[in-house]
mmCIF file of C-alpha atoms in Angstrom:
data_model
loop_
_atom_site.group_PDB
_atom_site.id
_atom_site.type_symbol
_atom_site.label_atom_id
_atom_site.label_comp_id
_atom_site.label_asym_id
_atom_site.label_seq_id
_atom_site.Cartn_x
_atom_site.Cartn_y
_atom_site.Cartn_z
ATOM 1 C CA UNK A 1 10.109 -102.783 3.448
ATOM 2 C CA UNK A 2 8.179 -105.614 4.813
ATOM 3 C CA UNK A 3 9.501 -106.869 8.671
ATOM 4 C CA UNK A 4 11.174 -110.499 9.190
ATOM 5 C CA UNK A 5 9.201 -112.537 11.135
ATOM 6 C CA UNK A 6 10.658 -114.833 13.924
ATOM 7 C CA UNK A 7 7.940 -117.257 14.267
ATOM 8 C CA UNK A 8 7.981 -119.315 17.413
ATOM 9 C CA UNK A 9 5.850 -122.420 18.664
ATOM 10 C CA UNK A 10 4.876 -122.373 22.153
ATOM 11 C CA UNK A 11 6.761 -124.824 24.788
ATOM 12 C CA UNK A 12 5.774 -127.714 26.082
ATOM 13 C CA UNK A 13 2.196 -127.546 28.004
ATOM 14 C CA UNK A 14 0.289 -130.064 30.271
ATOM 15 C CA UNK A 15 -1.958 -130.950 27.089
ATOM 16 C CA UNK A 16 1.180 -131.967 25.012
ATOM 17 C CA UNK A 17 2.341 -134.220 27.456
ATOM 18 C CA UNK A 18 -0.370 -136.875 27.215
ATOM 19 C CA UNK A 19 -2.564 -135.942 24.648
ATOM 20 C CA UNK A 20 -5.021 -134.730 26.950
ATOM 21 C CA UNK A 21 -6.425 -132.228 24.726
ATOM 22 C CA UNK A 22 -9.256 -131.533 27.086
ATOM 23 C CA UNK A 23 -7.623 -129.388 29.824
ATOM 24 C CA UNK A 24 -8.733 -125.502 29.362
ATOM 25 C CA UNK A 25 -6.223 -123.355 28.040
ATOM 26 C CA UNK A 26 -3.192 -125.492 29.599
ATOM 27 C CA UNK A 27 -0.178 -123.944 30.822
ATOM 28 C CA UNK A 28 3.531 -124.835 30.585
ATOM 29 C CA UNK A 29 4.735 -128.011 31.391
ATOM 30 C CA UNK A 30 8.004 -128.279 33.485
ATOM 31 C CA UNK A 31 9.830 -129.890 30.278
ATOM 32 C CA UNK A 32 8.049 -126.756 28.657
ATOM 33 C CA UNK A 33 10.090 -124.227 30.900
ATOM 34 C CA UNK A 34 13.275 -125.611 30.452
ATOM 35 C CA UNK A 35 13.060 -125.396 26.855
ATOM 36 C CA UNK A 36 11.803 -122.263 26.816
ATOM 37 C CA UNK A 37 15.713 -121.288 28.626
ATOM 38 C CA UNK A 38 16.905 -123.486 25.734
ATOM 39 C CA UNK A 39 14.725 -120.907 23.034
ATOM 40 C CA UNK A 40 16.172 -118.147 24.822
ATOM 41 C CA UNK A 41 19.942 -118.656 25.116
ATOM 42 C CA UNK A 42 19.110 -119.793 21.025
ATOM 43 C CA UNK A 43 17.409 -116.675 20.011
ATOM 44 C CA UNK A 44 20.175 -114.029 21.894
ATOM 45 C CA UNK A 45 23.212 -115.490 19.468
ATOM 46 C CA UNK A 46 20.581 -115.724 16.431
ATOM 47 C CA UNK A 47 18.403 -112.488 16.687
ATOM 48 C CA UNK A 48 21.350 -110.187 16.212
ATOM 49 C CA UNK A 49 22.204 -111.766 12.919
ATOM 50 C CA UNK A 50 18.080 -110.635 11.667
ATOM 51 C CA UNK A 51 18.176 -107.482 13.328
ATOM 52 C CA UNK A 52 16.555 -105.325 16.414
ATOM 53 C CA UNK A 53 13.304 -106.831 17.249
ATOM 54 C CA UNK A 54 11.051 -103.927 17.129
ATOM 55 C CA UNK A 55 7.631 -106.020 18.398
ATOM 56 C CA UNK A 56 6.786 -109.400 20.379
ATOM 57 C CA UNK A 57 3.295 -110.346 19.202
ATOM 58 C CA UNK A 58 1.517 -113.503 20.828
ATOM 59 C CA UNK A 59 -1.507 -115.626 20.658
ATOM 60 C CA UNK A 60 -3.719 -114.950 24.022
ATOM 61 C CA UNK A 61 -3.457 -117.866 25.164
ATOM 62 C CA UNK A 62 -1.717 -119.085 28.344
ATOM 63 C CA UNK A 63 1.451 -121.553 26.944
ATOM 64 C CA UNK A 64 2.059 -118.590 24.349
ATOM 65 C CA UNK A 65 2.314 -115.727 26.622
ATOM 66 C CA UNK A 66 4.316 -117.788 28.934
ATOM 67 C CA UNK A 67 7.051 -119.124 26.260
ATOM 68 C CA UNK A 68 7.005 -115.284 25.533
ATOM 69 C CA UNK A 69 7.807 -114.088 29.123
ATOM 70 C CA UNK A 70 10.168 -116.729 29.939
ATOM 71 C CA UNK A 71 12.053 -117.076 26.408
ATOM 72 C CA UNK A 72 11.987 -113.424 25.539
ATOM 73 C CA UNK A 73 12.686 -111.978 29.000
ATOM 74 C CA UNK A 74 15.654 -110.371 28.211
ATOM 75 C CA UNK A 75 14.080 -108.489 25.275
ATOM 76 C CA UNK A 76 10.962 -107.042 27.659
ATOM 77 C CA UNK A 77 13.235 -106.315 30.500
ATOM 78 C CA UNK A 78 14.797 -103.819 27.527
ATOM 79 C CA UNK A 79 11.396 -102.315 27.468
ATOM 80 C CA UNK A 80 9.435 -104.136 24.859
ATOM 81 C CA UNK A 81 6.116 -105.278 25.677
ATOM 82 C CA UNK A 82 4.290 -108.464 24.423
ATOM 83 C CA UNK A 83 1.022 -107.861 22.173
ATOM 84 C CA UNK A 84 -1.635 -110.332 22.293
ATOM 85 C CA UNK A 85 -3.508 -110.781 19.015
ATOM 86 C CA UNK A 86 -6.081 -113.057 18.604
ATOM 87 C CA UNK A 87 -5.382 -113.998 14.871
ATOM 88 C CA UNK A 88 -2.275 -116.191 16.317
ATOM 89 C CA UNK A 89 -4.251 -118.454 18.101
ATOM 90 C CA UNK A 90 -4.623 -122.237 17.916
ATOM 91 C CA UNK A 91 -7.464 -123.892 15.216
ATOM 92 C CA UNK A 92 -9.463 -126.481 17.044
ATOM 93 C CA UNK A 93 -12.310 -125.308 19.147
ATOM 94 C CA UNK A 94 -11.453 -128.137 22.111
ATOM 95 C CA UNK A 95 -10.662 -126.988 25.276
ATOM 96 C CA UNK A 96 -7.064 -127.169 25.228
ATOM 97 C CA UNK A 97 -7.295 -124.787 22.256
ATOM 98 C CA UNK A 98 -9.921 -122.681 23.567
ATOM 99 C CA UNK A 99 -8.568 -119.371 25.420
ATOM 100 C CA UNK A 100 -9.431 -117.155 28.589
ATOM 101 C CA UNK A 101 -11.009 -114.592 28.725
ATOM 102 C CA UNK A 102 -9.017 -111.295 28.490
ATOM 103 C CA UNK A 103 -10.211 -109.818 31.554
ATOM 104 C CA UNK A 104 -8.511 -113.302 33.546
ATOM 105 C CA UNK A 105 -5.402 -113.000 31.634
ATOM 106 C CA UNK A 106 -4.926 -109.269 32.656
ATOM 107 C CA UNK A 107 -4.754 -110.103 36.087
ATOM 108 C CA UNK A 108 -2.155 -113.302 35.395
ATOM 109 C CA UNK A 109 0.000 -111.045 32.645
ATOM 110 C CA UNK A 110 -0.319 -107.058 33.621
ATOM 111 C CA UNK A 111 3.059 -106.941 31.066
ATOM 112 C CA UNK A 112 0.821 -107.753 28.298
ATOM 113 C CA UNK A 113 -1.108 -105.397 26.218
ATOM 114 C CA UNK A 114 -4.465 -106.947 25.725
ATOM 115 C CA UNK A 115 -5.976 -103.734 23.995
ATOM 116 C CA UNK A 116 -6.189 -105.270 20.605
ATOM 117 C CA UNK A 117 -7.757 -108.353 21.306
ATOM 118 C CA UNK A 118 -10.353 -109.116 19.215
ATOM 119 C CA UNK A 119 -13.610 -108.310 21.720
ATOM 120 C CA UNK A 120 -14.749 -111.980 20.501
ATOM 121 C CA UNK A 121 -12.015 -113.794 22.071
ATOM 122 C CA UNK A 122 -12.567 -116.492 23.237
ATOM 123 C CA UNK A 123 -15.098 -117.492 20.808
ATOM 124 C CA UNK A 124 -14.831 -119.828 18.218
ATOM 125 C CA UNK A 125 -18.098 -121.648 17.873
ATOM 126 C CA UNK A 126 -20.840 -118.708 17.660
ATOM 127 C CA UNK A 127 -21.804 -116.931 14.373
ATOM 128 C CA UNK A 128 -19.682 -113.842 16.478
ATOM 129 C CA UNK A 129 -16.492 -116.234 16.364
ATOM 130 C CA UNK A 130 -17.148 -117.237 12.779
ATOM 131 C CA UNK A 131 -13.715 -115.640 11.769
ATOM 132 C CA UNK A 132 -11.456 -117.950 14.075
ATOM 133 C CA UNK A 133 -14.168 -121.317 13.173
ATOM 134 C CA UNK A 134 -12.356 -124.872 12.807
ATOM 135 C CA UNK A 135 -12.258 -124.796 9.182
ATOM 136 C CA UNK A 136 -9.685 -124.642 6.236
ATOM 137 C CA UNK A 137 -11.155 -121.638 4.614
ATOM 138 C CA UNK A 138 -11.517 -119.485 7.875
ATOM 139 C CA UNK A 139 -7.865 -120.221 9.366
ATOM 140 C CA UNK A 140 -6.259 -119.864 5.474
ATOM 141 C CA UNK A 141 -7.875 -116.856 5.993
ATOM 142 C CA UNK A 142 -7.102 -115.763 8.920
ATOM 143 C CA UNK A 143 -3.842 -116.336 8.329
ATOM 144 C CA UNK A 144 -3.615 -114.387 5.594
ATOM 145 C CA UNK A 145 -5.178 -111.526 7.349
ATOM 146 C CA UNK A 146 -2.598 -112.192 10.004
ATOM 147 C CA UNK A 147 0.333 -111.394 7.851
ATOM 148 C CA UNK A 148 -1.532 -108.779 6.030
ATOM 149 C CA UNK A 149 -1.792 -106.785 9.536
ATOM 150 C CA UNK A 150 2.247 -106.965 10.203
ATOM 151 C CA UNK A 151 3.548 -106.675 6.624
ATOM 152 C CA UNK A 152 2.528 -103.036 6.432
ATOM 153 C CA UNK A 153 3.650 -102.082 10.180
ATOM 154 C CA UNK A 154 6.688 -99.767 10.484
ATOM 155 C CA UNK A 155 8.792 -102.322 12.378
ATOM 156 C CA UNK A 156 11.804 -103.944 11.306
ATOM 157 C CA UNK A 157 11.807 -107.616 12.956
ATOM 158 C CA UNK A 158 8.869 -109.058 14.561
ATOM 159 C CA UNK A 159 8.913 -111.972 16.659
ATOM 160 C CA UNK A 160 5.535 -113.785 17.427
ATOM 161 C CA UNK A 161 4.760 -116.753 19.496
ATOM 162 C CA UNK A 162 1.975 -119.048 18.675
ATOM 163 C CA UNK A 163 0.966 -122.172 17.703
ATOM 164 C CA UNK A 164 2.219 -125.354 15.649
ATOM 165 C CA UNK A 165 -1.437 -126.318 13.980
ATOM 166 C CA UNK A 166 -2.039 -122.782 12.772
ATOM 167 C CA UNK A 167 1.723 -121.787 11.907
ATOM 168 C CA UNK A 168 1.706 -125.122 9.723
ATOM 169 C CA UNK A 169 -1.187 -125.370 8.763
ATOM 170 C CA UNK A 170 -3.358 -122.117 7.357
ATOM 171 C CA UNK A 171 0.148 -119.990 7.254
ATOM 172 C CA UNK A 172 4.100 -121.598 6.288
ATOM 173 C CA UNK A 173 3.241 -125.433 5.697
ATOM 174 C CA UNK A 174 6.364 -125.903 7.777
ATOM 175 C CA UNK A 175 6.644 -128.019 10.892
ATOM 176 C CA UNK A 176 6.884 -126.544 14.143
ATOM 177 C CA UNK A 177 8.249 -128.973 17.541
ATOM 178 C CA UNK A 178 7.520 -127.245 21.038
ATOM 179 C CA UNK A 179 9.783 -123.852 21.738
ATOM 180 C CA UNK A 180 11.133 -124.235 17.707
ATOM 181 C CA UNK A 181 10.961 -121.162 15.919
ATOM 182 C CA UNK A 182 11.648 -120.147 12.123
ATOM 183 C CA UNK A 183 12.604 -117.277 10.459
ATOM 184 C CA UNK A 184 11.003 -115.923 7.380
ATOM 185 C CA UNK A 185 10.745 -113.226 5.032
ATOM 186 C CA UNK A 186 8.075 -111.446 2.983
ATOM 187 C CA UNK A 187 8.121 -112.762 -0.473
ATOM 188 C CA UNK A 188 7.473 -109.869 -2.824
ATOM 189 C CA UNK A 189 3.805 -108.985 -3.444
ATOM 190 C CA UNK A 190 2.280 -107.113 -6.593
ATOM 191 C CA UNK A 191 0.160 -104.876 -5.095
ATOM 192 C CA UNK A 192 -1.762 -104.709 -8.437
ATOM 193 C CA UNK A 193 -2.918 -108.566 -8.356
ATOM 194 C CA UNK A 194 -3.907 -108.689 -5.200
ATOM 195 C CA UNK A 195 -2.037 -111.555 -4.721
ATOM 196 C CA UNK A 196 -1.433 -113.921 -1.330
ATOM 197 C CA UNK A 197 0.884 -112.651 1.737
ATOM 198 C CA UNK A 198 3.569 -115.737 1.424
ATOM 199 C CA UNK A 199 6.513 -116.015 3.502
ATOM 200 C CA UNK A 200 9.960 -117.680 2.365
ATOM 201 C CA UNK A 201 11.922 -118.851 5.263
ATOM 202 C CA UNK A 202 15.502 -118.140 5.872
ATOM 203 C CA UNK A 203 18.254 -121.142 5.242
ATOM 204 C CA UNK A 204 19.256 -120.923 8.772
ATOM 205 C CA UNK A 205 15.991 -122.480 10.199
ATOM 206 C CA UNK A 206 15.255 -125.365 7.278
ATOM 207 C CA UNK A 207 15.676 -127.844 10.726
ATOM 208 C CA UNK A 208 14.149 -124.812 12.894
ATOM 209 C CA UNK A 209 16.561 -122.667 15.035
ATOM 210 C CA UNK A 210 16.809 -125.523 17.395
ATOM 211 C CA UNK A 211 17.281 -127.936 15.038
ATOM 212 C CA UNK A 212 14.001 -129.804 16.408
ATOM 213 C CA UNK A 213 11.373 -129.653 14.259
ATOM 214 C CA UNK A 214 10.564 -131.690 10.468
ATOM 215 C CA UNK A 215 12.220 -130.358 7.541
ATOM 216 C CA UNK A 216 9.937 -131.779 5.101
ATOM 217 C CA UNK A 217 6.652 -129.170 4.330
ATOM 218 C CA UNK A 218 3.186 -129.701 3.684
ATOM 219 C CA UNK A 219 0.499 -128.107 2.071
ATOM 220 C CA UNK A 220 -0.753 -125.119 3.627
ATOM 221 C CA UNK A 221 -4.285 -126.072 4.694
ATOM 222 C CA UNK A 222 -3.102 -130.076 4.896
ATOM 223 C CA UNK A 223 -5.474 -131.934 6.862
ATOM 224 C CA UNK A 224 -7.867 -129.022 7.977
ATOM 225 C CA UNK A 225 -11.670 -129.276 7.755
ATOM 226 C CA UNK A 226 -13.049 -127.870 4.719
ATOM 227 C CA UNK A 227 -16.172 -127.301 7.328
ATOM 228 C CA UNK A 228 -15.827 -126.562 10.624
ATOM 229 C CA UNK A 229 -15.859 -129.793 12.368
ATOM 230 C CA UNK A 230 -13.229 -133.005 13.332
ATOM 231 C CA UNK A 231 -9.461 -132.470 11.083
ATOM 232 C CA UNK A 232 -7.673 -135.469 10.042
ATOM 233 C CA UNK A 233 -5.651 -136.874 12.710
ATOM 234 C CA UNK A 234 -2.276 -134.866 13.125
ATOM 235 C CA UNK A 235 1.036 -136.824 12.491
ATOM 236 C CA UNK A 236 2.800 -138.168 14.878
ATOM 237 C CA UNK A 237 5.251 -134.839 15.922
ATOM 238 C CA UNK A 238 9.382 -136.180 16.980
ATOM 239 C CA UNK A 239 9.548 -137.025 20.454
#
């Protein structure tokens, strides 16, 4: 049986607080720490109603792997360790969406297990990084790929941290506000058609677990580049 997913967006970082999307690979804002205590004391009365999270996965990239340590610290002091995965990162190629490399990050999270980063990372732009390129057929894609990799793993409940453009966009359609998080299931697949990984969330998190985020979906794909270049300009997220 396929895993539920606990998908979270990262917290607040230094990029979301003015829209200065061209800081490197920003890290948590202070307004993105304290929510991250509000995701936590959230996710210890709602995680034992999905199950025992087997696996923390993460995007590489600095305000992911820091909502993970700070709003999942109870579950890695237990043991578990967080996974970085390079199909959960963010879809623009600007700098605030463009990662560091591993060998930095090792040194700034030795918790993390870095092994199965893509070598690529943090590549976007190169004919090497064609696979995480700014357009709607390579993040649909990756997406797809994404869930493809955790539907057949052995565990039970998954929780991943990454990123509200690529959650919404090439995976759920769903909206995601800093430190919100949703909880899906695998929709049943026939094998024999080859069909699309597609995810059908739980009633629990229509608002998102903390109630923050847009109940209304959109397309999946909505307002990506069908080639890699500029998207449409986001919508304007809820204070």
């Amino acid at each position: 049986m396929p895993p539920a997913l606990v998908l979270i967006r990262h917290a607040q970082a230094l990029h979301n607080v003015n829209k200065e999307y061209d800081i490197p690979d920003p890290v948590l804002s202070e307004l993105g720490e304290k929510q991250c205590i509000d995701l936590r004391e959230k996710l210890k009365t709602v995680l034992p109603t999905v199950g025992k999270v087997d696996l923390i996965m993460s995007s590489p990239m600095r305000r992911t792997l820091q909502t993970a340590k700070l709003g999942l610290n109870w579950l890695i002091e237990s043991g578990l360790k967080i996974e970085a995965n390079a199909d959960w990162q963010e879809n623009s190629a600007k700098p605030c969406d463009t990662g560091t490399n591993v060998s930095e990050l090792a040194k700034d999270f030795p918790n993390v297990n870095f092994d199965n980063v893509d070598p690529v990372y943090p590549d976007k732009t190169s004919p090497a990084g064609a696979r995480y390129a700014h357009s709607k057929k390579a993040i649909t894609t990756r997406a797809q790929l994404a869930l493809e990799h955790l539907y057949s793993r052995p565990e039970k409940v998954i929780v991943v941290v990454s990123h509200s453009g690529f959650l919404r966009q090439g995976m759920t359609g769903f909206w995601f506000f800093n430190a919100d998080f949703r909880i899906f299931d695998f929709e049943e697949r026939k094998k024999e058609t080859n069909g699309p990984y597609k995810l059908k969330q739980w009633d629990l998190t229509t608002k998102g677990g903390l109630g923050w985020s847009w109940t209304d979906p959109v397309e999946v794909g909505d307002g990506l580049p069908e080639d890699e270049g500029i998207p449409e300009a986001d919508r304007k997220l809820p204070e």
